[in-house]
Every structure is written in structure tokens, then in C-alpha cells.
């Protein structure tokens, strides 16, 4: 069960990083006249990706602390 929590957290981090990369690419392309970009939307996407990574990191941290507690109890 804990492994599942850690896997979910890591998957969330990976997804958030991928979303951040996509948002960053959109922002980088904002200066290209042939590619109209909604910068406000891209910045919002970047913020959402940041929040996703932070929340997923907290999931991983909680799972890791739980594993540590279980090990402490068994020892």
C-alpha cells in the first residue's frame, strides 16, 4: 500500500514537470509572431504545474515518513 502511495506521488511529480515544460515552451514561443500564444494561460498552466509538483512531493514525503515509522516500530 505504501509503495502505491509513493508511486502515485512520483507519477504526480513527473506529470507536473511535464506540464511545466509544456507551459515553459509556450511562454518561450510567445515572442514568435507566427505562433500566437496566450501568455496569461501559459503562466496559469505553469503555476498549476508547480502546485501539482509540490502536492505530489508532499505525498511522497508522507509515504516516506510512514515507512520510517513502520521501520521504527518493528525495530
Coordinates of N, CA and C in Angstrom, one line a residue:
X1 N 0.8 -1.2 0.0 CA 0.0 0.0 0.0 C 0.9 1.3 0.0
X2 N 1.9 1.3 0.8 CA 2.8 2.4 0.9 C 3.5 2.6 -0.5
X3 N 3.9 1.5 -1.1 CA 4.5 1.6 -2.4 C 3.6 2.2 -3.4
X4 N 2.4 1.9 -3.3 CA 1.4 2.5 -4.2 C 1.3 4.1 -4.0
X5 N 1.4 4.5 -2.7 CA 1.3 5.9 -2.4 C 2.6 6.6 -3.0
X6 N 3.7 6.0 -2.8 CA 5.0 6.5 -3.3 C 4.9 6.6 -4.9
X7 N 4.4 5.6 -5.5 CA 4.3 5.5 -6.9 C 3.4 6.6 -7.5
X8 N 2.3 6.8 -6.8 CA 1.3 7.8 -7.2 C 2.0 9.2 -7.0
X9 N 2.7 9.4 -5.9 CA 3.4 10.7 -5.7 C 4.4 11.0 -6.8
X10 N 5.2 10.0 -7.1 CA 6.3 10.2 -8.1 C 5.6 10.4 -9.5
X11 N 4.6 9.7 -9.8 CA 3.9 9.9 -11.1 C 3.3 11.3 -11.1
X12 N 2.8 11.8 -10.0 CA 2.3 13.2 -10.0 C 3.4 14.2 -10.2
X13 N 4.6 14.0 -9.6 CA 5.7 14.9 -9.9 C 6.1 14.8 -11.3
X14 N 6.2 13.7 -11.9 CA 6.6 13.6 -13.3 C 5.6 14.3 -14.2
X15 N 4.3 14.1 -13.9 CA 3.3 14.8 -14.7 C 3.4 16.3 -14.6
X16 N 3.6 16.7 -13.4 CA 3.7 18.2 -13.1 C 4.9 18.8 -13.8
X17 N 6.0 18.1 -13.8 CA 7.2 18.5 -14.5 C 7.0 18.6 -16.0
X18 N 6.3 17.6 -16.6 CA 6.0 17.6 -18.0 C 5.1 18.8 -18.3
X19 N 4.1 19.0 -17.5 CA 3.2 20.2 -17.7 C 3.9 21.5 -17.6
X20 N 4.9 21.6 -16.7 CA 5.7 22.8 -16.5 C 6.5 23.0 -17.8
X21 N 7.1 21.9 -18.3 CA 7.9 22.0 -19.5 C 7.1 22.6 -20.7
X22 N 5.9 22.0 -20.8 CA 5.0 22.5 -21.9 C 4.6 23.9 -21.8
X23 N 4.3 24.3 -20.5 CA 4.0 25.8 -20.3 C 5.2 26.6 -20.6
X24 N 6.3 26.2 -20.2 CA 7.5 27.0 -20.4 C 7.8 27.1 -21.9
X25 N 7.5 26.1 -22.6 CA 7.7 26.1 -24.1 C 6.8 27.1 -24.7
X26 N 5.5 27.1 -24.2 CA 4.5 28.1 -24.8 C 5.0 29.5 -24.5
X27 N 5.5 29.8 -23.3 CA 6.0 31.1 -22.9 C 7.2 31.5 -23.7
X28 N 8.1 30.6 -24.0 CA 9.2 30.8 -24.8 C 8.8 31.2 -26.3
X29 N 7.7 30.6 -26.7 CA 7.3 30.8 -28.1 C 6.4 32.1 -28.2
X30 N 6.2 32.8 -27.1 CA 5.3 34.0 -27.1 C 5.9 35.1 -28.0
X31 N 7.2 35.1 -28.2 CA 7.9 36.2 -28.9 C 7.9 35.9 -30.4
X32 N 7.4 34.7 -30.9 CA 7.4 34.3 -32.3 C 6.1 34.8 -32.9
X33 N 6.2 35.7 -33.8 CA 4.9 36.3 -34.4 C 4.0 35.2 -35.1
X34 N 4.6 34.2 -35.7 CA 3.8 33.2 -36.4 C 3.1 32.3 -35.4
X35 N 3.4 32.3 -34.1 CA 2.8 31.4 -33.1 C 2.1 32.2 -32.0
X36 N 0.9 32.6 -32.3 CA 0.2 33.4 -31.2 C 0.0 32.5 -29.9
X37 N 0.4 33.1 -28.8 CA 0.4 32.4 -27.6 C -0.4 33.2 -26.5
X38 N -1.2 32.6 -25.8 CA -1.9 33.3 -24.7 C -1.0 33.1 -23.5
X39 N -0.2 34.2 -23.2 CA 0.8 34.1 -22.1 C 0.2 34.0 -20.8
X40 N -1.0 34.6 -20.5 CA -1.6 34.5 -19.3 C -2.0 33.1 -19.0
X41 N -2.5 32.4 -20.0 CA -2.9 31.0 -19.9 C -1.7 30.1 -19.6
X42 N -0.6 30.4 -20.3 CA 0.6 29.6 -20.1 C 1.2 29.8 -18.7
X43 N 1.1 31.0 -18.2 CA 1.6 31.3 -16.8 C 0.7 30.6 -15.8
X44 N -0.6 30.6 -16.1 CA -1.5 29.9 -15.2 C -1.2 28.4 -15.2
X45 N -1.0 27.8 -16.4 CA -0.6 26.4 -16.5 C 0.7 26.1 -15.7
X46 N 1.6 27.0 -15.8 CA 2.9 26.9 -15.1 C 2.7 26.8 -13.6
X47 N 1.8 27.7 -13.1 CA 1.5 27.8 -11.7 C 0.8 26.5 -11.3
X48 N -0.1 26.0 -12.1 CA -0.8 24.8 -11.8 C 0.2 23.6 -11.7
X49 N 1.1 23.6 -12.7 CA 2.1 22.5 -12.7 C 3.0 22.6 -11.4
X50 N 3.3 23.8 -11.0 CA 4.1 23.9 -9.8 C 3.4 23.4 -8.6
X51 N 2.1 23.7 -8.5 CA 1.3 23.3 -7.4 C 1.1 21.7 -7.4
X52 N 1.0 21.2 -8.6 CA 0.9 19.7 -8.7 C 2.2 19.0 -8.2
X53 N 3.4 19.6 -8.6 CA 4.6 19.0 -8.1 C 4.8 19.1 -6.6
X54 N 4.4 20.3 -6.1 CA 4.5 20.5 -4.6 C 3.6 19.5 -3.9
X55 N 2.4 19.4 -4.3 CA 1.5 18.5 -3.7 C 1.9 17.0 -3.8
X56 N 2.4 16.7 -4.9 CA 2.9 15.3 -5.1 C 4.1 15.0 -4.2
X57 N 5.0 16.0 -4.1 CA 6.1 15.9 -3.2 C 5.7 15.7 -1.8
X58 N 4.7 16.3 -1.4 CA 4.1 16.1 0.0 C 3.6 14.7 0.2
X59 N 3.0 14.1 -0.9 CA 2.5 12.7 -0.8 C 3.7 11.8 -0.7
X60 N 4.8 12.0 -1.4 CA 6.0 11.2 -1.3 C 6.6 11.3 0.1
X61 N 6.6 12.6 0.6 CA 7.2 12.8 1.9 C 6.4 12.1 3.0
X62 N 5.1 12.1 2.9 CA 4.2 11.5 3.9 C 4.4 9.9 3.8
X63 N 4.5 9.4 2.6 CA 4.7 8.0 2.4 C 6.1 7.5 3.0
X64 N 7.1 8.4 2.8 CA 8.4 8.1 3.3 C 8.4 8.1 4.8
X65 N 7.7 9.1 5.4 CA 7.7 9.2 6.8 C 6.9 8.0 7.4
X66 N 5.9 7.5 6.7 CA 5.1 6.4 7.2 C 6.0 5.1 7.2
X67 N 6.8 5.0 6.1 CA 7.7 3.8 6.1 C 8.7 3.9 7.2
X68 N 9.2 5.1 7.5 CA 10.2 5.3 8.6 C 9.5 4.9 9.9
X69 N 8.3 5.3 10.1 CA 7.6 5.0 11.4 C 7.4 3.5 11.5
X70 N 7.0 2.8 10.4 CA 6.8 1.4 10.5 C 8.1 0.7 10.8
X71 N 9.2 1.1 10.2 CA 10.5 0.5 10.5 C 10.9 0.7 11.9
X72 N 10.6 1.9 12.5 CA 10.9 2.2 13.9 C 10.1 1.3 14.8
X73 N 8.9 1.1 14.5 CA 8.0 0.2 15.3 C 8.5 -1.2 15.3
X74 N 9.0 -1.7 14.2 CA 9.4 -3.1 14.0 C 10.8 -3.3 14.7
X75 N 11.6 -2.3 14.8 CA 12.9 -2.5 15.3 C 12.9 -2.4 16.8

